[in-house]
CSV table of C-alpha atoms and ligand atoms in Angstrom, one decimal:
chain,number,residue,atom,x,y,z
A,8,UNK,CA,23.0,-35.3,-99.8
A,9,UNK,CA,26.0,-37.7,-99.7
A,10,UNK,CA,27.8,-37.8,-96.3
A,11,UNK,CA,30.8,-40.5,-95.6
A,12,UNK,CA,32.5,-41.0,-92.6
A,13,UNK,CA,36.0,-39.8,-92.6
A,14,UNK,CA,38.8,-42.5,-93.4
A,15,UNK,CA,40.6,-42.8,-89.5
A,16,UNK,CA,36.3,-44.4,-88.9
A,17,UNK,CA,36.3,-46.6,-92.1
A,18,UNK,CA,39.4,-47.9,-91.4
A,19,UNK,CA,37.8,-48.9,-88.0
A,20,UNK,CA,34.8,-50.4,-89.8
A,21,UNK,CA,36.2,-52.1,-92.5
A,22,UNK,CA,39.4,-53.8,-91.2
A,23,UNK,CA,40.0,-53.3,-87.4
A,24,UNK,CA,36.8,-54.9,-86.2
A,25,UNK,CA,37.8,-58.2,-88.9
A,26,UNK,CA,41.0,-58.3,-87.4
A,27,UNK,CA,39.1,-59.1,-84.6
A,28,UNK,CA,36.7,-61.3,-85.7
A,29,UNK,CA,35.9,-63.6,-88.3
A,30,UNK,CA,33.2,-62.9,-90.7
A,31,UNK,CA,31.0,-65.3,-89.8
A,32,UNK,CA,30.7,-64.4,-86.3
A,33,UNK,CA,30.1,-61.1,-87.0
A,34,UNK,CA,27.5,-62.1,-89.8
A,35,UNK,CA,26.0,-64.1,-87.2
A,36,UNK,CA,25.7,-61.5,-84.2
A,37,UNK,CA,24.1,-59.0,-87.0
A,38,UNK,CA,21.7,-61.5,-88.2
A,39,UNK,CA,20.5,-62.1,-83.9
A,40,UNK,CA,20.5,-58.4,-83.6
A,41,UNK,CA,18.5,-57.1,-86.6
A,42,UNK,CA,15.7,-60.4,-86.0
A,43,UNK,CA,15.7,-59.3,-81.6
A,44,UNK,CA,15.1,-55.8,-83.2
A,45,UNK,CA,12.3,-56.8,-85.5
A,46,UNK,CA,10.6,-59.3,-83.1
A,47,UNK,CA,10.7,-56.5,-80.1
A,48,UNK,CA,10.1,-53.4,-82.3
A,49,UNK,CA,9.0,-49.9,-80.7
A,50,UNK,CA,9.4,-49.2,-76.8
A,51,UNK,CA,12.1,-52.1,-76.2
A,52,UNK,CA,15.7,-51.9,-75.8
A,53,UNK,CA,17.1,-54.0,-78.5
A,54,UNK,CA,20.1,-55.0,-76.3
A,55,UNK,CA,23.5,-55.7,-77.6
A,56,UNK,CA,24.3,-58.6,-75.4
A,57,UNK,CA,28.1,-58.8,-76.1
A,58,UNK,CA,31.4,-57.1,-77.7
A,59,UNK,CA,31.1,-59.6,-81.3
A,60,UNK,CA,27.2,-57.9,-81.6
A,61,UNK,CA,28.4,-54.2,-80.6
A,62,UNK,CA,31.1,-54.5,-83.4
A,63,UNK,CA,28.3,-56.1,-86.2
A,64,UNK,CA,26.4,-53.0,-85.1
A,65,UNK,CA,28.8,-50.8,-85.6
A,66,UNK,CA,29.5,-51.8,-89.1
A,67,UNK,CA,26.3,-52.1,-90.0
A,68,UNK,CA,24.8,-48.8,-88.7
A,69,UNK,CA,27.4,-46.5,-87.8
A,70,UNK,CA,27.9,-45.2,-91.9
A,71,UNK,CA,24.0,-44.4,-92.0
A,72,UNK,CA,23.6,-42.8,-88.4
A,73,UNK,CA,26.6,-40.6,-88.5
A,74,UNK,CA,25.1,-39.4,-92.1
A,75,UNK,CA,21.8,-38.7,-90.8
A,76,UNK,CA,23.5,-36.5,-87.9
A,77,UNK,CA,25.3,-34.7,-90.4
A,78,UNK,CA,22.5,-34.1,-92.3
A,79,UNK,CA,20.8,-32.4,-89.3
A,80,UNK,CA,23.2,-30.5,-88.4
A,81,UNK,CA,23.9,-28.8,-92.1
A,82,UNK,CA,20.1,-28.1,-91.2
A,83,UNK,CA,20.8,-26.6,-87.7
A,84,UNK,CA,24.0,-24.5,-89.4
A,85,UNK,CA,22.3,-23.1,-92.5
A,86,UNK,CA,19.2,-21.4,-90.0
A,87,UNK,CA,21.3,-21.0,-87.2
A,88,UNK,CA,24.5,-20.1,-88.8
A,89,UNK,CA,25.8,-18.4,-85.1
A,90,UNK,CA,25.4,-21.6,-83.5
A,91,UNK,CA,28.9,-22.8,-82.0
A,92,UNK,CA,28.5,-25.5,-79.9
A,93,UNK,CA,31.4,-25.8,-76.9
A,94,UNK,CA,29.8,-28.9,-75.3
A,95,UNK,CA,27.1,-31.5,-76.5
A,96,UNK,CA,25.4,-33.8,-74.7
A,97,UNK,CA,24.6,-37.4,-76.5
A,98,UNK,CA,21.7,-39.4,-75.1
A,99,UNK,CA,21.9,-43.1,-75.8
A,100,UNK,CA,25.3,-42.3,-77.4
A,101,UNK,CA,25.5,-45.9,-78.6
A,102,UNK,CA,29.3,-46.1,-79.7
A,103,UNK,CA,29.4,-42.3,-79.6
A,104,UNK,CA,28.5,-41.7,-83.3
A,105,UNK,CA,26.6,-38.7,-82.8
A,106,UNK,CA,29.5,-36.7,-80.6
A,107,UNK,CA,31.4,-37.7,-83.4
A,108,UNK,CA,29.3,-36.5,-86.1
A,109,UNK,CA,29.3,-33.1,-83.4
A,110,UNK,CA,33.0,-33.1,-83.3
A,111,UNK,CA,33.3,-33.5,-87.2
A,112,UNK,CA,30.5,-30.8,-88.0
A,113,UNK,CA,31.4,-28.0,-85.5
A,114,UNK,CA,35.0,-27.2,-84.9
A,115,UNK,CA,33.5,-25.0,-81.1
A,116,UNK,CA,33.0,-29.0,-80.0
A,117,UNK,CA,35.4,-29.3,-76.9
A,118,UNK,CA,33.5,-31.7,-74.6
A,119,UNK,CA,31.0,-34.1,-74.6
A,120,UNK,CA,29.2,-36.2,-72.1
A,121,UNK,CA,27.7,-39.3,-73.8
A,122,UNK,CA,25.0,-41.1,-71.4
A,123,UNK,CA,25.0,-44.9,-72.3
A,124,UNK,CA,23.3,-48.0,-70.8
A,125,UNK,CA,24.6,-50.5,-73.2
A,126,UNK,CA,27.9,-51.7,-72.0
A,127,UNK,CA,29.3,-53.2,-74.9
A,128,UNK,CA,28.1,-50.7,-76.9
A,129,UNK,CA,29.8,-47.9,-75.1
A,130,UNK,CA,33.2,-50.4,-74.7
A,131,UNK,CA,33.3,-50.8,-78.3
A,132,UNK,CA,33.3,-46.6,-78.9
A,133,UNK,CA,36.0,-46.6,-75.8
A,134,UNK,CA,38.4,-49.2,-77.4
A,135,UNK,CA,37.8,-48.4,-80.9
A,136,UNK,CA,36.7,-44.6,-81.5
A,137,UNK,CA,38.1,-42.0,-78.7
A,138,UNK,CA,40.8,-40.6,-81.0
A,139,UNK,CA,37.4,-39.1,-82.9
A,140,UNK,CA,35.4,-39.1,-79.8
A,141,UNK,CA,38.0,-36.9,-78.3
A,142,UNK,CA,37.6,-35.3,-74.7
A,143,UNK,CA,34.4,-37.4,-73.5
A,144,UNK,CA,33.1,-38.3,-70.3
A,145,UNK,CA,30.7,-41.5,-70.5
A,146,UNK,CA,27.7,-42.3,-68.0
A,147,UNK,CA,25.6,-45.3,-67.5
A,148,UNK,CA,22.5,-45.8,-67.3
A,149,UNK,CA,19.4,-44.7,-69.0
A,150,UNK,CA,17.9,-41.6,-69.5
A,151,UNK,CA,15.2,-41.9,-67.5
A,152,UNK,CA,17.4,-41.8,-64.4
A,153,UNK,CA,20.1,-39.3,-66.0
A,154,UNK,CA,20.6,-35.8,-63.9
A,155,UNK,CA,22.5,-33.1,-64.7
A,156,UNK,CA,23.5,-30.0,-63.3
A,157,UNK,CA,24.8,-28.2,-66.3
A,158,UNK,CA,23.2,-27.2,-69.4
A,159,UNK,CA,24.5,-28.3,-72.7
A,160,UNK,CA,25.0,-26.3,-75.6
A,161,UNK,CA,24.0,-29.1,-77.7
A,162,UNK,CA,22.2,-32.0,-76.9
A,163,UNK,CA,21.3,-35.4,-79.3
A,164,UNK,CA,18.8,-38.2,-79.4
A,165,UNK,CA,19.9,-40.3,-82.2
A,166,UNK,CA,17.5,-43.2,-83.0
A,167,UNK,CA,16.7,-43.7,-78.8
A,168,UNK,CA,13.2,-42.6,-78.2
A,169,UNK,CA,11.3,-45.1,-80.1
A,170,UNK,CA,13.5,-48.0,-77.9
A,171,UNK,CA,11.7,-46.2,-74.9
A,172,UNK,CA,8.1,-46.8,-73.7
A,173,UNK,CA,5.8,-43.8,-75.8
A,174,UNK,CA,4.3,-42.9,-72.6
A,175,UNK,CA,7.4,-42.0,-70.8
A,176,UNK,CA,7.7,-39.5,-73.8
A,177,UNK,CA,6.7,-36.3,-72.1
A,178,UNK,CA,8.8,-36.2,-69.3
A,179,UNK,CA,12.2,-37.2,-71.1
A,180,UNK,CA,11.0,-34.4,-73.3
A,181,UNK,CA,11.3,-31.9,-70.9
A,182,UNK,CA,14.0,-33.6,-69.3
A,183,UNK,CA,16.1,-33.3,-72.4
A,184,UNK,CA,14.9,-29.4,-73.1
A,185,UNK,CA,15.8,-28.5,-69.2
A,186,UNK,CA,19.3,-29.9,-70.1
A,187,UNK,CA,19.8,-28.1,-73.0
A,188,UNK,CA,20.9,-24.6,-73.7
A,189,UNK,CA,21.2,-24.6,-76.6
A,190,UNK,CA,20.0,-26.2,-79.1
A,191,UNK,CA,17.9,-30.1,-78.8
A,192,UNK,CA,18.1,-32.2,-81.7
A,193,UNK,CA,16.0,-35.3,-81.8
A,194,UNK,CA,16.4,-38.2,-84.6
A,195,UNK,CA,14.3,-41.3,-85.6
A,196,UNK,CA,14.0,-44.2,-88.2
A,197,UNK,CA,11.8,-42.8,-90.8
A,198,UNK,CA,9.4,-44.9,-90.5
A,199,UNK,CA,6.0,-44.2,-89.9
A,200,UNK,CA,6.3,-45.2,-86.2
A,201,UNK,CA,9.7,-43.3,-86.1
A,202,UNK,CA,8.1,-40.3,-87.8
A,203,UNK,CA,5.3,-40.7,-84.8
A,204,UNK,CA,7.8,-40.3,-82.2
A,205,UNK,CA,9.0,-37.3,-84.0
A,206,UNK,CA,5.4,-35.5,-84.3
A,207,UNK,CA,4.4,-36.4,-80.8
A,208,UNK,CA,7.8,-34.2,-79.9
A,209,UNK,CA,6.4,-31.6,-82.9
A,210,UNK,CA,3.4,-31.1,-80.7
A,211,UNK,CA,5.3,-31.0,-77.0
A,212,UNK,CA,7.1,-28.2,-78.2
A,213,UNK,CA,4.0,-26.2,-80.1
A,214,UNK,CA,2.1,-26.7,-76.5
A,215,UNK,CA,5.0,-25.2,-74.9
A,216,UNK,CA,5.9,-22.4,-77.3
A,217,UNK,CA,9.5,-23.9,-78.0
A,218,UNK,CA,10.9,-23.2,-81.1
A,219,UNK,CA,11.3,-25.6,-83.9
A,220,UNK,CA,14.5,-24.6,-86.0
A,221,UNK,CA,13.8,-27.4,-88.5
A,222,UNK,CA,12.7,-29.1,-90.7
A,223,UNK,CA,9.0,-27.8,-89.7
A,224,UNK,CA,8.4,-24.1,-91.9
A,225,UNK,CA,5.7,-23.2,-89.5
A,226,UNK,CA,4.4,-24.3,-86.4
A,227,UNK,CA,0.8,-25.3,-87.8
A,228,UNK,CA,-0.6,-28.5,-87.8
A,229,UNK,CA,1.6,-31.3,-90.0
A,230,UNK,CA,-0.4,-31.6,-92.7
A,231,UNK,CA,1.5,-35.3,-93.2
A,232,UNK,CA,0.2,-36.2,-89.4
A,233,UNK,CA,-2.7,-38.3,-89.9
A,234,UNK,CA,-2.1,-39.6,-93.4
A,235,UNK,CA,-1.5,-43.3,-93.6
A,236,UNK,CA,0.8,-43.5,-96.8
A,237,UNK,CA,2.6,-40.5,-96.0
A,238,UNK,CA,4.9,-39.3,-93.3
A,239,UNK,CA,7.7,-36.9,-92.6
A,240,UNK,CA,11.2,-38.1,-93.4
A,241,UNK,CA,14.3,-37.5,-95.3
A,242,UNK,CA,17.0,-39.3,-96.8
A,243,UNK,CA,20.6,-39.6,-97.0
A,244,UNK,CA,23.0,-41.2,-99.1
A,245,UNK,CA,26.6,-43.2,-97.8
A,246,UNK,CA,28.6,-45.7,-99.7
A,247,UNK,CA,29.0,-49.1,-98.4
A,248,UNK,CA,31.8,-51.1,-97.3
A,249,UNK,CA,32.5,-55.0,-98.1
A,250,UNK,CA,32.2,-55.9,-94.9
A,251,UNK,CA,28.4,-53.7,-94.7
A,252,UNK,CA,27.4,-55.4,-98.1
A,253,UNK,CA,28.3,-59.2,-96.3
A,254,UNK,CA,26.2,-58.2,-93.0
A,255,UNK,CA,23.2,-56.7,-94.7
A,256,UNK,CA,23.2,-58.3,-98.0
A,257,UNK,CA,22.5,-57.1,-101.9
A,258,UNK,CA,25.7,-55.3,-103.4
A,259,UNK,CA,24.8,-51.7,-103.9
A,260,UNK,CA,27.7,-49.4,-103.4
A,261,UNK,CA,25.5,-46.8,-101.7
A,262,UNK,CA,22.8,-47.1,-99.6
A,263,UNK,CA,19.8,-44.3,-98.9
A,264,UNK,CA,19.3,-43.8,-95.1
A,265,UNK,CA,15.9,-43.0,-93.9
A,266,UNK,CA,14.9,-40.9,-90.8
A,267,UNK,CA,12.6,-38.4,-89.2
A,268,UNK,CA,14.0,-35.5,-87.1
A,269,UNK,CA,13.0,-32.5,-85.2
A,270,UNK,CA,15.7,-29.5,-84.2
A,271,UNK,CA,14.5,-27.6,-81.3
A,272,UNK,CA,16.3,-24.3,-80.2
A,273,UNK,CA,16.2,-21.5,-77.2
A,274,UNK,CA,17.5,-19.0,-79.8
A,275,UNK,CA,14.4,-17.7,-82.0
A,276,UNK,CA,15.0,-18.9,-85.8
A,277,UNK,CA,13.2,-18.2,-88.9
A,278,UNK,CA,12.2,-20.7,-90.9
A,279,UNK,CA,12.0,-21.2,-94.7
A,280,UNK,CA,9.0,-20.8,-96.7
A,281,UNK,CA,9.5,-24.6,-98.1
A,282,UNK,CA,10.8,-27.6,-97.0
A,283,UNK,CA,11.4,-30.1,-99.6
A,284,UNK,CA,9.9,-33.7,-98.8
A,285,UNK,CA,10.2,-36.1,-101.3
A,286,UNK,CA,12.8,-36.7,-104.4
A,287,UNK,CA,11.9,-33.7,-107.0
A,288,UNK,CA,11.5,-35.5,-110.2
A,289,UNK,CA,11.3,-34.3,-113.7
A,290,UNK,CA,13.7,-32.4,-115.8
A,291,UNK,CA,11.9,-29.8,-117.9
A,292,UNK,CA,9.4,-29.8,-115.8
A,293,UNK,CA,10.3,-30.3,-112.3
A,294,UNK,CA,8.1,-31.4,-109.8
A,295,UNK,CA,8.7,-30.6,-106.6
A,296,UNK,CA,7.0,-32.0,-103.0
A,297,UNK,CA,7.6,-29.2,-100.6
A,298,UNK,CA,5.7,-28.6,-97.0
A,299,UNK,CA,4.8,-25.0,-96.1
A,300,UNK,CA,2.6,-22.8,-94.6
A,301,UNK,CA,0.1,-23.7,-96.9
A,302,UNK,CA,0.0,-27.4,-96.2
A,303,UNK,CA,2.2,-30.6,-98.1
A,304,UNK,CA,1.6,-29.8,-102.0
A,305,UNK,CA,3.8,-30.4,-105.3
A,306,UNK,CA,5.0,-27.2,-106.8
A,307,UNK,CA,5.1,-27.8,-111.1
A,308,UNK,CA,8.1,-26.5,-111.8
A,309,UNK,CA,8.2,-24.9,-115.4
A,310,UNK,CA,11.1,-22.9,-117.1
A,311,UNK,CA,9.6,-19.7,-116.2
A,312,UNK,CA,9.2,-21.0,-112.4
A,313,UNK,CA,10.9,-18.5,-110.4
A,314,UNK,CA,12.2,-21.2,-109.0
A,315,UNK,CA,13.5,-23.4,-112.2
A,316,UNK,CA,17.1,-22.8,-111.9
A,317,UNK,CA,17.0,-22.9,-108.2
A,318,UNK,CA,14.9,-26.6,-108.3
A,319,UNK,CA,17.7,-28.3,-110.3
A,320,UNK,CA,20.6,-28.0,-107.3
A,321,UNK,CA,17.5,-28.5,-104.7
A,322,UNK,CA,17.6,-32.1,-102.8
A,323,UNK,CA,14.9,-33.7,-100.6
A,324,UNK,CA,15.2,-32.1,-97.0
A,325,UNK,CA,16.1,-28.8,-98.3
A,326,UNK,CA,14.9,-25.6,-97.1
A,327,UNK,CA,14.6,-22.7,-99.5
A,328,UNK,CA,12.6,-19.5,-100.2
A,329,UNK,CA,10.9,-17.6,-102.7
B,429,SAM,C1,19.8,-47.6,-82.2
B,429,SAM,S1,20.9,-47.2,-81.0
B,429,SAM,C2,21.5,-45.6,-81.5
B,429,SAM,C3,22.8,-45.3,-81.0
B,429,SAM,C4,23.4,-43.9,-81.4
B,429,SAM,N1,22.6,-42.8,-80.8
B,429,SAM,C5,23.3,-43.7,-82.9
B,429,SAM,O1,22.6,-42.8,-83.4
B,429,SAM,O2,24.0,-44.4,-83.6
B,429,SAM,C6,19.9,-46.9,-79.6
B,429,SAM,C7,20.7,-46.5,-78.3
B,429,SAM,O3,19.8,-46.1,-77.3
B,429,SAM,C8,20.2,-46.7,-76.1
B,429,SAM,N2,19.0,-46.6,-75.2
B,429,SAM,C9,17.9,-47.5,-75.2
B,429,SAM,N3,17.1,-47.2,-74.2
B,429,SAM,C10,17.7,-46.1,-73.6
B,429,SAM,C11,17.3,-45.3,-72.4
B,429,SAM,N4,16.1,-45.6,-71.8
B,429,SAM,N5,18.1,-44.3,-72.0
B,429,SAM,C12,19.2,-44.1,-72.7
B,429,SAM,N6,19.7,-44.8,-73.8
B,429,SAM,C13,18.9,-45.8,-74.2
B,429,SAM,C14,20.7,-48.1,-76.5
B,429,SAM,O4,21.5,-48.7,-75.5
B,429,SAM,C15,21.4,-47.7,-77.8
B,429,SAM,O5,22.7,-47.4,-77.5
């Protein structure tokens, strides 16, 4: 799947944040945040530590988070196609990508309340995105001390669990589901420690009989858990900008976004039978990775496959039946 932000958000990425700074310092403040990210890795708080860092971020990740949301949520609407959101909740909104995404995907979106502890993260989507963000209310602070009295139609955890400490994972968990009314929608890096986060959630919710609209087909054990060479991600495609190629070098126009993600919903759902998890590959004879009731196994696709015609439109993270 290809997803690009719309133009009124590239024009914010690829010129207004030069106008305020030079490329250098923004080169610079992305190089200091991706090494503090590597050096500190899962359960810290990579901490934007001023507005020249929170732009670099935005440049740099903003394209591939905002895709990865989209992607979920043409997940959540193809199972749940009912599903009209009024308000969303956005936990560790960062710059607000995800309500965007919301806003973008669903037109129902007519508040959100995005719950933020990184100042200059959350100044740089006040000063530079609230015509997308639209009618928002930010909160500071971290999860961990966020209350709320209301229920959310739809809430979002977009690439913050693994910045918080895996044993505080159960009760944010619950937290998050009490708070939601809707539907709960949880992404990751897909990495193996992203997609960890991701299955320890997976098994929360089979312990407490909450429904998992996607991309799980059943609610057996993940035959990927335990595998060290394998694990459960997806992949999106977004084209890059100048300014992106500068800030995280090599000059493809596209790049491929990885992540792990889990879709949790009060409504009951039925799954598909497959869930495509890899890049099918062949022409005449396809081959195609798929998870399902049966386990993780590679379907040969030949021309008198029922599924042959179907296989060549088919794309990794798609759900289908047979
Ligand atoms: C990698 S950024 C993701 C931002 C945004 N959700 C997105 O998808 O683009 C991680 C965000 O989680 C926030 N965060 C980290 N620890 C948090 C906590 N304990 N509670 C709430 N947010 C937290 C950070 O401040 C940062 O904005």
């Amino acid at each position: 799947m290809n997803v690009e932000l719309p133009p009124t958000i590239r024009t914010v990425l690829e010129s207004q944040i030069l106008e305020k700074y030079p490329l250098s310092a923004l080169t610079q403040a992305a190089g200091e945040v991706s090494s503090r990210y590597r050096r500190e890795g899962q359960g810290h708080n990579f901490q934007i530590t001023s507005e020249v860092e929170a732009l670099s971020y935005l440049a740099a990740r903003m394209p591939a988070t905002f895709a990865a949301n989209t992607m979920v949520m043409s997940a959540i609407a193809k199972l749940y196609p009912a599903f009209a959101p009024t308000s969303v909740l956005d936990i560790g909104a960062g710059p607000g990508t995800s309500t965007i995404a919301a806003r973008q995907y669903f037109d129902s979106v007519e508040t959100a309340q995005l719950v933020e502890p990184n100042y200059h993260l959350k100044k740089a989507g006040v000063d530079y995105l609230s015509a997308p963000l639209g009618n928002v209310t930010w909160t500071a602070g971290k999860l961990e001390e966020f209350k709320t009295q209301n229920a959310h139609d739809l809430v979002i955890v977009s690439y913050v669990l693994n910045e918080i400490e895996p044993k505080k994972l159960g009760s944010l968990v619950e937290k998050l589901w009490a708070a939601c009314s809707g539907v709960l929608m949880i992404l990751e890096p897909g990495t193996p420690q992203g997609a960890g986060v991701i299955q320890a959630v997976r098994d929360l919710a089979i312990t407490q009989n909450i429904n998992i609209l996607a991309p799980c087909p059943h609610s057996g054990e993940c035959p990927l858990a335990g595998i060290e060479t394998r694990w459960c991600h997806f992949s999106v495609r977004t084209s890059r900008s100048k300014l992106h190629k500068v800030l995280k070098g090599g000059d493809a126009g596209f790049e491929d976004e990885k992540f792990s993600y889990i879709v949790l919903s009060r409504e009951a759902t039925t799954p598909q039978k497959y869930r495509i998890i890899g890049h099918p590959s062949g022409t005449k004879l396809r081959e195609v990775q798929v998870c399902s009731p049966n386990g993780a196994e590679t379907l040969q696709v030949s021309k008198s496959h029922p599924l042959h015609k179907l296989s060549k439109k088919l794309e990794w993270g798609d759900g289908f039946d047979l």
